[in-house]
PDB file of C-alpha atoms and ligand atoms in Angstrom:
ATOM      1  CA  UNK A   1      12.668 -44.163   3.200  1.00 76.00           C
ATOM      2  CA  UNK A   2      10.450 -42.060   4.603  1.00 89.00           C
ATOM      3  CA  UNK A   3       8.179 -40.149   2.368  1.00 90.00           C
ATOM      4  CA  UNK A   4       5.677 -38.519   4.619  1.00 96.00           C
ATOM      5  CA  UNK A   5       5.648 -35.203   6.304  1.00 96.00           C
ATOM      6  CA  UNK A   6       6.137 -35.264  10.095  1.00 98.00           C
ATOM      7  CA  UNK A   7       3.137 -35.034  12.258  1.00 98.00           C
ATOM      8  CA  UNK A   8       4.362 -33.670  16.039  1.00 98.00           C
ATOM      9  CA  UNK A   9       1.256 -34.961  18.673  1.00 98.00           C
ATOM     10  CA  UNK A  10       2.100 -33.870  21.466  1.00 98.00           C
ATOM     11  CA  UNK A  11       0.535 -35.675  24.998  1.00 98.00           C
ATOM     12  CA  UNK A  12      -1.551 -33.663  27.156  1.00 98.00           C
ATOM     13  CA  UNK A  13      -0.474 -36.055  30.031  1.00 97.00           C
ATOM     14  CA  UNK A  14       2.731 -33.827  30.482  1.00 97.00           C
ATOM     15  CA  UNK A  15       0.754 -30.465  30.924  1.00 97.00           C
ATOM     16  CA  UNK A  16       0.338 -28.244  33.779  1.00 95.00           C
ATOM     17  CA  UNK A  17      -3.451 -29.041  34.234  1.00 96.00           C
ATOM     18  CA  UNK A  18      -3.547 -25.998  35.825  1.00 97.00           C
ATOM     19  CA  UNK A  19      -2.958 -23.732  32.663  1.00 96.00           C
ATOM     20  CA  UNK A  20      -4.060 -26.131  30.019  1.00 97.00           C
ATOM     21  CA  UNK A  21      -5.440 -23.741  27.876  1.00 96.00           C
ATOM     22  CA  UNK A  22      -3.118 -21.816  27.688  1.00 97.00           C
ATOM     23  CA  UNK A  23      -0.486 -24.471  27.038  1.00 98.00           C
ATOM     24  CA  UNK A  24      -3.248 -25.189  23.957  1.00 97.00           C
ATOM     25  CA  UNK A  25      -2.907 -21.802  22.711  1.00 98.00           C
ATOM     26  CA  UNK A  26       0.884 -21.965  22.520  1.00 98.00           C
ATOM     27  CA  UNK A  27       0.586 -25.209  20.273  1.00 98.00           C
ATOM     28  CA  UNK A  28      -2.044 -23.509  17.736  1.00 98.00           C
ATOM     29  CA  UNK A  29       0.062 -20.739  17.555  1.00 98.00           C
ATOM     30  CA  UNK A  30       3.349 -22.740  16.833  1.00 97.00           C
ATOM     31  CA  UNK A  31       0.773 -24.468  13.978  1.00 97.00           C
ATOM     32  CA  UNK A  32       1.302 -27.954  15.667  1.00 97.00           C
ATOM     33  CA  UNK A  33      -1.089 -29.843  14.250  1.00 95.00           C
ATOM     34  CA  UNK A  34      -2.241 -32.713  16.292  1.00 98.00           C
ATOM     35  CA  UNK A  35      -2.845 -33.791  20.294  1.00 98.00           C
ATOM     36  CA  UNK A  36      -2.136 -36.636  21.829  1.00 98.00           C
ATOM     37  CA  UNK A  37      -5.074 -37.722  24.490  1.00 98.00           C
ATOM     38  CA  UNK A  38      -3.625 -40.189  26.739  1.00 98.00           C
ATOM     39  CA  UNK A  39      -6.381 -41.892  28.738  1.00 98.00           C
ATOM     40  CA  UNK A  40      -5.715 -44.361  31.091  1.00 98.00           C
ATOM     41  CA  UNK A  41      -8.419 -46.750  33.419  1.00 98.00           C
ATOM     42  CA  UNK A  42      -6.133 -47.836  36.025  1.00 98.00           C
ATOM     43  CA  UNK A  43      -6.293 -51.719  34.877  1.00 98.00           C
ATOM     44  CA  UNK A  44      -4.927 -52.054  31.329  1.00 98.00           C
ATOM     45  CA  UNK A  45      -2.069 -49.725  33.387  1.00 98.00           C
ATOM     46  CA  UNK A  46      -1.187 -48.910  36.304  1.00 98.00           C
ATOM     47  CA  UNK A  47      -2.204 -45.460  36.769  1.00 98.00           C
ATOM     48  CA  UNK A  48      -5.310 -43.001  35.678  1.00 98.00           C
ATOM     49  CA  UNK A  49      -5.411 -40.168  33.810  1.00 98.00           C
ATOM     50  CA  UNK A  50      -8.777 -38.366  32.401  1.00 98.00           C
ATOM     51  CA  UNK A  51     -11.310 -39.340  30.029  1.00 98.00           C
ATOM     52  CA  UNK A  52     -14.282 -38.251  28.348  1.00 98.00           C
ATOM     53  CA  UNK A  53     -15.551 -34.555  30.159  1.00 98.00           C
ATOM     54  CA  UNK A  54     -11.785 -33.468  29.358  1.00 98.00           C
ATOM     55  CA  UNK A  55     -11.175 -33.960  25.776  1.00 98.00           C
ATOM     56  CA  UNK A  56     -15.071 -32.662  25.447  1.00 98.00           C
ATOM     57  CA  UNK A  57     -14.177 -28.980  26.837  1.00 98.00           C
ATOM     58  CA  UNK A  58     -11.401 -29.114  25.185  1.00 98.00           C
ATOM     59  CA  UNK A  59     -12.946 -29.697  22.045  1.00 98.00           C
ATOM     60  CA  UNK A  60     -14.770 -27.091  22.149  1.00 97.00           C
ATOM     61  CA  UNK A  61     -11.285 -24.535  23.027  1.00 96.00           C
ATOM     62  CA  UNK A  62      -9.430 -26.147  19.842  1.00 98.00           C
ATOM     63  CA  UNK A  63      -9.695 -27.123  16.266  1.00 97.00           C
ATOM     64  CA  UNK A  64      -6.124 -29.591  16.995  1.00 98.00           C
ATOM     65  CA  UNK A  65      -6.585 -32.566  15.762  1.00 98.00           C
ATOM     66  CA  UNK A  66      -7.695 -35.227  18.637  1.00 98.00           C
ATOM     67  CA  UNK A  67      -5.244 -38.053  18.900  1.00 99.00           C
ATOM     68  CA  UNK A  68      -7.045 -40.003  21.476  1.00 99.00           C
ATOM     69  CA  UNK A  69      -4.894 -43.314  22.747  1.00 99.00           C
ATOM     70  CA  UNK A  70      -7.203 -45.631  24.344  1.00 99.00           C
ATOM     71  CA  UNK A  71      -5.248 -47.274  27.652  1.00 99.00           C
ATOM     72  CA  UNK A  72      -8.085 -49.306  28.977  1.00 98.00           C
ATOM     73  CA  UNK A  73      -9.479 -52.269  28.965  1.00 98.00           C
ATOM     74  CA  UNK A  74     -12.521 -53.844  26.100  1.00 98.00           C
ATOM     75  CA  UNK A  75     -12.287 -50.270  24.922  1.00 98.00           C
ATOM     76  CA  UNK A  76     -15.593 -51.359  23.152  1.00 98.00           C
ATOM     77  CA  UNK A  77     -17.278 -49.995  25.892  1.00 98.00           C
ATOM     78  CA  UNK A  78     -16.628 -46.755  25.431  1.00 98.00           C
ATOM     79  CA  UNK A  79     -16.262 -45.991  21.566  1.00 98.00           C
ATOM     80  CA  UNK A  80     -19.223 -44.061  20.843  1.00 98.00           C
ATOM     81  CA  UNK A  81     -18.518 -41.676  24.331  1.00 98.00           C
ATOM     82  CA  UNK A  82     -15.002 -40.758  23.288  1.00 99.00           C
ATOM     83  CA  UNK A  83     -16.502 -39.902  19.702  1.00 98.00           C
ATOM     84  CA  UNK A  84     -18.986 -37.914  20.854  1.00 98.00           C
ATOM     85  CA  UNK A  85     -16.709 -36.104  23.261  1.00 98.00           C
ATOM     86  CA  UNK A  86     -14.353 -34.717  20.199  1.00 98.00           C
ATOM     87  CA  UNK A  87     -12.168 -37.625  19.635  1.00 99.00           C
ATOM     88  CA  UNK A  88     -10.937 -37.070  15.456  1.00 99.00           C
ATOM     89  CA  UNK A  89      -9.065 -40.550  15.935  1.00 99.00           C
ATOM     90  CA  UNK A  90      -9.574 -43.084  18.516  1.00 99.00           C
ATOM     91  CA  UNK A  91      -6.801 -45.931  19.194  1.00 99.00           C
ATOM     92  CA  UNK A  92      -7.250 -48.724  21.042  1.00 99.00           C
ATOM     93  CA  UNK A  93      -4.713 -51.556  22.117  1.00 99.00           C
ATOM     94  CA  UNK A  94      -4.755 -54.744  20.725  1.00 99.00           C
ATOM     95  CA  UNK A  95      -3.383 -56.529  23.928  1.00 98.00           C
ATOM     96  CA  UNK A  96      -6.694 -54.876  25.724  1.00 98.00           C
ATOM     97  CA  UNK A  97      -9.345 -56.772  23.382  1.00 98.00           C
ATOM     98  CA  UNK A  98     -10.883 -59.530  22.555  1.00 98.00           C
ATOM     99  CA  UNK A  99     -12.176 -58.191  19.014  1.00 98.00           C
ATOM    100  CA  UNK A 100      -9.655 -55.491  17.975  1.00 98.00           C
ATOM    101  CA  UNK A 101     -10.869 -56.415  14.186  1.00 98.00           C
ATOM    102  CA  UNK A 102     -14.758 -55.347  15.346  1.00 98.00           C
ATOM    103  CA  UNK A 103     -13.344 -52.455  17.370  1.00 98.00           C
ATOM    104  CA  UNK A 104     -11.545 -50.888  14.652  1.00 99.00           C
ATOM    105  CA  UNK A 105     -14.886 -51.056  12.329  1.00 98.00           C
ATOM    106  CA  UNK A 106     -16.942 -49.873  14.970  1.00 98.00           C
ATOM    107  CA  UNK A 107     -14.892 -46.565  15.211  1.00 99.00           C
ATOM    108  CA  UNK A 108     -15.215 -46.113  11.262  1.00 98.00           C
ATOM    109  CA  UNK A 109     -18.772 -46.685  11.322  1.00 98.00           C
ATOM    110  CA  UNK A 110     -18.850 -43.859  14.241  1.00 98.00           C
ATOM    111  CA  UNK A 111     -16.797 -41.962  11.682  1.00 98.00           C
ATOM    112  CA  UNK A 112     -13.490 -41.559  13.424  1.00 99.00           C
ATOM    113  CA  UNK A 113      -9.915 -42.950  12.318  1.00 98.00           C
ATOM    114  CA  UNK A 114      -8.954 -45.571  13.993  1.00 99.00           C
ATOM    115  CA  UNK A 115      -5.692 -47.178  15.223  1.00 99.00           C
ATOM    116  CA  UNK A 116      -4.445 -49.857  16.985  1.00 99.00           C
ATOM    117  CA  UNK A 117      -1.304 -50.127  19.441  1.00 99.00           C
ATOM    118  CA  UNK A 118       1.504 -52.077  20.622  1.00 99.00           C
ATOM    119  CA  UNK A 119       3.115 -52.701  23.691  1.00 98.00           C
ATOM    120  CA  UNK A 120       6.807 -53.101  23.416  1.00 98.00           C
ATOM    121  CA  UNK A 121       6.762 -56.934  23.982  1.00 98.00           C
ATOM    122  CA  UNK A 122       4.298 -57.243  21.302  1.00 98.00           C
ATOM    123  CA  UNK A 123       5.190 -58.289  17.972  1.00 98.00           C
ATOM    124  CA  UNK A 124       4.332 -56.640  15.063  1.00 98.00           C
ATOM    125  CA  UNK A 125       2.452 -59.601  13.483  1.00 98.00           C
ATOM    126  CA  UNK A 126       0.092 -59.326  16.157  1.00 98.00           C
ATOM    127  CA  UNK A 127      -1.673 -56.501  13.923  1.00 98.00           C
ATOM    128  CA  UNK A 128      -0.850 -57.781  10.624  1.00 98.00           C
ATOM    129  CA  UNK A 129      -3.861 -58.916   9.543  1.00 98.00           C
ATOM    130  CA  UNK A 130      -5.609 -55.481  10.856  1.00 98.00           C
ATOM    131  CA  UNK A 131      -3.287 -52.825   8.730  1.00 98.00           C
ATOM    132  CA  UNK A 132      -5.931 -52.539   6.040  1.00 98.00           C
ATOM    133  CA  UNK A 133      -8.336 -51.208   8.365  1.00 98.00           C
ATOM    134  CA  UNK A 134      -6.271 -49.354  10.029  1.00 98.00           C
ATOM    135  CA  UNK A 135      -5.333 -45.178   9.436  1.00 98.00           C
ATOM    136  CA  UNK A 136      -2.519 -45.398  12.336  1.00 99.00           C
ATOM    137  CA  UNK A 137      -0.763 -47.890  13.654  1.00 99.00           C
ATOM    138  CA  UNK A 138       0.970 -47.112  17.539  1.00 99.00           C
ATOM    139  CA  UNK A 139       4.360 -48.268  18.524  1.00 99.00           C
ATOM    140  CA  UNK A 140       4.671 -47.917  21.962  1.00 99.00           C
ATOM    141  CA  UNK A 141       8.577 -47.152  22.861  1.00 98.00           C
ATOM    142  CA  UNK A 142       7.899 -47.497  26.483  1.00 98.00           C
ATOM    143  CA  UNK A 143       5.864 -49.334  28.987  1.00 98.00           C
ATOM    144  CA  UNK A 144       2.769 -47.876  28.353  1.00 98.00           C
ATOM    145  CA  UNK A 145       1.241 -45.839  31.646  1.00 98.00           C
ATOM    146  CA  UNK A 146       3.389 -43.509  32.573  1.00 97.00           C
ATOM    147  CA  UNK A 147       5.266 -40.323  31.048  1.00 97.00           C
ATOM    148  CA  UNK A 148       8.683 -39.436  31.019  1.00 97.00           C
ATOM    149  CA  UNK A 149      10.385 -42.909  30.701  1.00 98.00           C
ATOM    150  CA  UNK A 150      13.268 -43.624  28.729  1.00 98.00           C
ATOM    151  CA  UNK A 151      13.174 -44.414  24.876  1.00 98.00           C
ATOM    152  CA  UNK A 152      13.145 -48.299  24.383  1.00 98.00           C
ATOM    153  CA  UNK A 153      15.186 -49.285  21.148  1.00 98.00           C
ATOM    154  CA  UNK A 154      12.960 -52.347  20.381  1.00 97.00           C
ATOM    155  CA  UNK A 155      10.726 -50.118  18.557  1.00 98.00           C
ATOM    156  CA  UNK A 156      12.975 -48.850  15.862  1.00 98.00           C
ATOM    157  CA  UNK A 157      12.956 -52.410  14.149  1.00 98.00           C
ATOM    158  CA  UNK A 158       9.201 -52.505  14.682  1.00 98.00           C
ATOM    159  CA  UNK A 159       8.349 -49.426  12.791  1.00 98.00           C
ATOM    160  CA  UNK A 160      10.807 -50.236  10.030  1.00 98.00           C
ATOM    161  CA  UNK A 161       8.853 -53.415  10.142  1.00 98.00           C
ATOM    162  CA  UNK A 162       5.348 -51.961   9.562  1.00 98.00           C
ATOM    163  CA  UNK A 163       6.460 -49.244   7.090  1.00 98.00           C
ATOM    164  CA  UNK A 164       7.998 -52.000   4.906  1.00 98.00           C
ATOM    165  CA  UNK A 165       4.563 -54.200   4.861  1.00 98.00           C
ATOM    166  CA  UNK A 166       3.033 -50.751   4.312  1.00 98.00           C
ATOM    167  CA  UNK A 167       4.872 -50.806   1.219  1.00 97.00           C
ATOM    168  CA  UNK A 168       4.264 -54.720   0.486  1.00 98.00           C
ATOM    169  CA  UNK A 169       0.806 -54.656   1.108  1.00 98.00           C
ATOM    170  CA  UNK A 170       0.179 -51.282  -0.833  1.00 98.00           C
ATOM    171  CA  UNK A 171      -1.486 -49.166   2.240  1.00 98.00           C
ATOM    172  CA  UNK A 172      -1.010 -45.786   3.641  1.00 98.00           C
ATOM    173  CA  UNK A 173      -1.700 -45.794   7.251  1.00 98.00           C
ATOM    174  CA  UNK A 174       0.500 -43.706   9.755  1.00 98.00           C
ATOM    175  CA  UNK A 175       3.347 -44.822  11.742  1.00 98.00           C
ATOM    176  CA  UNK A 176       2.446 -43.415  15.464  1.00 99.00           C
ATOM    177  CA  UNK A 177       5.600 -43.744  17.673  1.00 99.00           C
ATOM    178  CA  UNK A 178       5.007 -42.675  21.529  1.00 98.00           C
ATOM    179  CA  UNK A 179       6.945 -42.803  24.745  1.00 98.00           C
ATOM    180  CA  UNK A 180      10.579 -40.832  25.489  1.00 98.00           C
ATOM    181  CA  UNK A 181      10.525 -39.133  21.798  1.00 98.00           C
ATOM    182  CA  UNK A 182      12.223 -36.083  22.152  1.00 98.00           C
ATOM    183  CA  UNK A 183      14.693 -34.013  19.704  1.00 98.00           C
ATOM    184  CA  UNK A 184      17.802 -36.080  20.635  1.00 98.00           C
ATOM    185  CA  UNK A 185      15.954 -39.479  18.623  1.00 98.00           C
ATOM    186  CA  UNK A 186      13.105 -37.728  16.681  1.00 98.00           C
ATOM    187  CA  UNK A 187      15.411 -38.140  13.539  1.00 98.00           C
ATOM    188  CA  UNK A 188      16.008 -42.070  14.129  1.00 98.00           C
ATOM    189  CA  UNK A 189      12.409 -42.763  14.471  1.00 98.00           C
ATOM    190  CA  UNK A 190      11.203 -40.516  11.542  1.00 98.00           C
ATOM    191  CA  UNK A 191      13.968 -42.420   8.712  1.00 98.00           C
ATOM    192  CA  UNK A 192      12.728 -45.632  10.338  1.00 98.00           C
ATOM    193  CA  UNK A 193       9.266 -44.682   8.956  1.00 98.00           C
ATOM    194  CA  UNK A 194       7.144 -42.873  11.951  1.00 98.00           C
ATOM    195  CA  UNK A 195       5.600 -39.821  10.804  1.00 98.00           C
ATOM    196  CA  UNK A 196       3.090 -39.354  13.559  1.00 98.00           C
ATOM    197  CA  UNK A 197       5.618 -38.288  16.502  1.00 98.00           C
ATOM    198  CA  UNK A 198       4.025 -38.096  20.658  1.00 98.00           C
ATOM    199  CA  UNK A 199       5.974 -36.403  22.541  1.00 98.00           C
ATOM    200  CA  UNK A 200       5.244 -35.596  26.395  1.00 98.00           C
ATOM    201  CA  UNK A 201       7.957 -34.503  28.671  1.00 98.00           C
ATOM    202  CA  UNK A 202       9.910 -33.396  25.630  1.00 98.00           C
ATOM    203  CA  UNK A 203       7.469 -30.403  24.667  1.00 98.00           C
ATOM    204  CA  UNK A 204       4.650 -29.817  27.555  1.00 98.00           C
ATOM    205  CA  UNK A 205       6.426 -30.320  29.977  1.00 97.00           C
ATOM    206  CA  UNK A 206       8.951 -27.573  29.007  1.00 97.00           C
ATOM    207  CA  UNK A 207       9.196 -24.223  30.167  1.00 97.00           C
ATOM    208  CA  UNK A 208       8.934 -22.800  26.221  1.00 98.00           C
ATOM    209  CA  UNK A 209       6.879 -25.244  24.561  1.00 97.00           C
ATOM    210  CA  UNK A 210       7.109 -23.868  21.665  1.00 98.00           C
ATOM    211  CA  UNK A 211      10.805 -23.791  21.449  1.00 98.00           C
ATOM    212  CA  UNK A 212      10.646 -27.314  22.198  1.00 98.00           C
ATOM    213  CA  UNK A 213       8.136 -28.013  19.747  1.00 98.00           C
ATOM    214  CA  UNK A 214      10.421 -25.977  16.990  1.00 98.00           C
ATOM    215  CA  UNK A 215      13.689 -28.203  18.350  1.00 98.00           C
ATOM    216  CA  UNK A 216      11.417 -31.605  17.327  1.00 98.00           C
ATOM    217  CA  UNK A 217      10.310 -30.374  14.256  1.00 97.00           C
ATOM    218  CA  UNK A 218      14.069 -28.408  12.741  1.00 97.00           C
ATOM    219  CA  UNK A 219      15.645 -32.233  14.212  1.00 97.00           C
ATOM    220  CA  UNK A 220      14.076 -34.518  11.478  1.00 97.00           C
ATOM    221  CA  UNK A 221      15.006 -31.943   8.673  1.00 93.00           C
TER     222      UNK A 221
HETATM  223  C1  DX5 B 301       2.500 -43.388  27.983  1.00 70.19           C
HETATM  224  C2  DX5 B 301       1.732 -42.496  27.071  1.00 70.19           C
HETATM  225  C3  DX5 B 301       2.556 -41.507  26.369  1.00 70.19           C
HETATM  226  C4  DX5 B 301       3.263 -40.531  27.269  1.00 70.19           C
HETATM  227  C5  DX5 B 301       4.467 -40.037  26.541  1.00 70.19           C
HETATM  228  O1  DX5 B 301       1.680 -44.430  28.384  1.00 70.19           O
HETATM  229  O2  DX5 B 301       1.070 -43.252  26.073  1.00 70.19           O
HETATM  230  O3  DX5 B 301       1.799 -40.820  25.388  1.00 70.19           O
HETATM  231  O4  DX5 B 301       2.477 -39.455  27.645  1.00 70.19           O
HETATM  232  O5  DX5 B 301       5.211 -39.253  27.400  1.00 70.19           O
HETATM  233  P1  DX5 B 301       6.769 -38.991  27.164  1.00 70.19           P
HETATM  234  O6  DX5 B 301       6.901 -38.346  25.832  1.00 70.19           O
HETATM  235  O7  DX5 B 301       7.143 -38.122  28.301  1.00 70.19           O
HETATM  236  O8  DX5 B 301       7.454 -40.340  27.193  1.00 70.19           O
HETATM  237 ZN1   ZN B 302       0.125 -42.183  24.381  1.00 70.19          ZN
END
């Protein structure tokens, strides 16, 4: 059952980089709360997106909450530079680590939240024994690296897995779920137990984004 209220995040990586703040504007003004910060180094994935000099003039455009999702490789590297830069949450991927368990506590002591992600193929256990540091945990619902793919039903079981140790182990960290999320499955992944909701395609890259953001948001009620 899910007992938290839903968090919409959605990812910059859809925008019109062109108009982005503008696109920004829209989202404060339809009150959604966080943004999703996708960035990417071109080894962990396949492609490249934008990294620190972004999110940091953005930061200074927006009060959103900074969802920043950590794509690259020993993400140790560059902790402290996404922190500075605005980041209110920084995730990294356990599959891109060696330490994820000194990771996390390094983005605590930089005083960020930190969270770790997923890849579809990866099992849930593979973070078990990191949900008590964690504030958000990421299920990725699609190979991670590019936007606009298609919803992968693996995660469903995975986030019904981590909300029920949530409850067994007596934490309260969020349930992130990211990739093809849009208002045809919002509802399926929200009962499952994610409250924390990316969506790309689905909202920025939409003509109205804030109708789209609105048809997200009405879907899980
Ligand atoms: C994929 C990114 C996602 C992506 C989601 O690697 O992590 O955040 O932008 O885009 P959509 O919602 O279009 O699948
Ligand atoms: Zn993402």
């Amino acid at each position: 059952m899910q007992t938290k209220p839903l968090l919409l995040a959605p990812s910059l990586l859809a925008v019109d980089f062109s108009a982005i703040g503008e696109k920004i504007e829209i989202l404060e003004k339809a009150s959604v709360p966080w943004l999703h910060l996708d960035v990417m180094d071109g080894a962990f994935v396949p492609n490249i997106s934008f990294g620190q000099p972004l999110i940091k003039s953005l930061r200074k455009k927006t009060d959103m909450f900074f969802d920043v999702h950590l794509m690259i490789n020993e993400p140790c590297r560059y902790l402290e530079s996404f922190k500075d830069a605005g980041a209110d949450l920084i995730c990294i991927h356990v599959e891109a680590t060696k330490d994820a368990e000194a990771d996390l506590k390094a983005i605590k002591a930089l005083g960020a939240r930190c969270g770790v992600a997923i890849k579809p193929a990866t099992p849930v256990s593979a973070i078990k024994h990191l949900l008590p540091l964690l504030d958000l945990a990421l299920v990725m619902s699609v190979e991670p690296g590019f936007g606009g793919q298609k919803f992968m039903p693996v995660a469903v079981d995975k986030i019904k897995e981590l909300a029920a140790l949530r409850d067994d182990m007596g934490l309260d960290f969020h349930i992130e779920v990211d990739g093809g999320i849009g208002a045809d499955n919002a509802r399926l992944v929200y009962e499952a137990g994610a409250d924390v909701l990316v969506a790309g395609s689905s909202v920025l890259g939409k003509e109205d984004i804030a109708a789209a953001a609105a048809a997200i948001t009405e879907s899980v009620k």
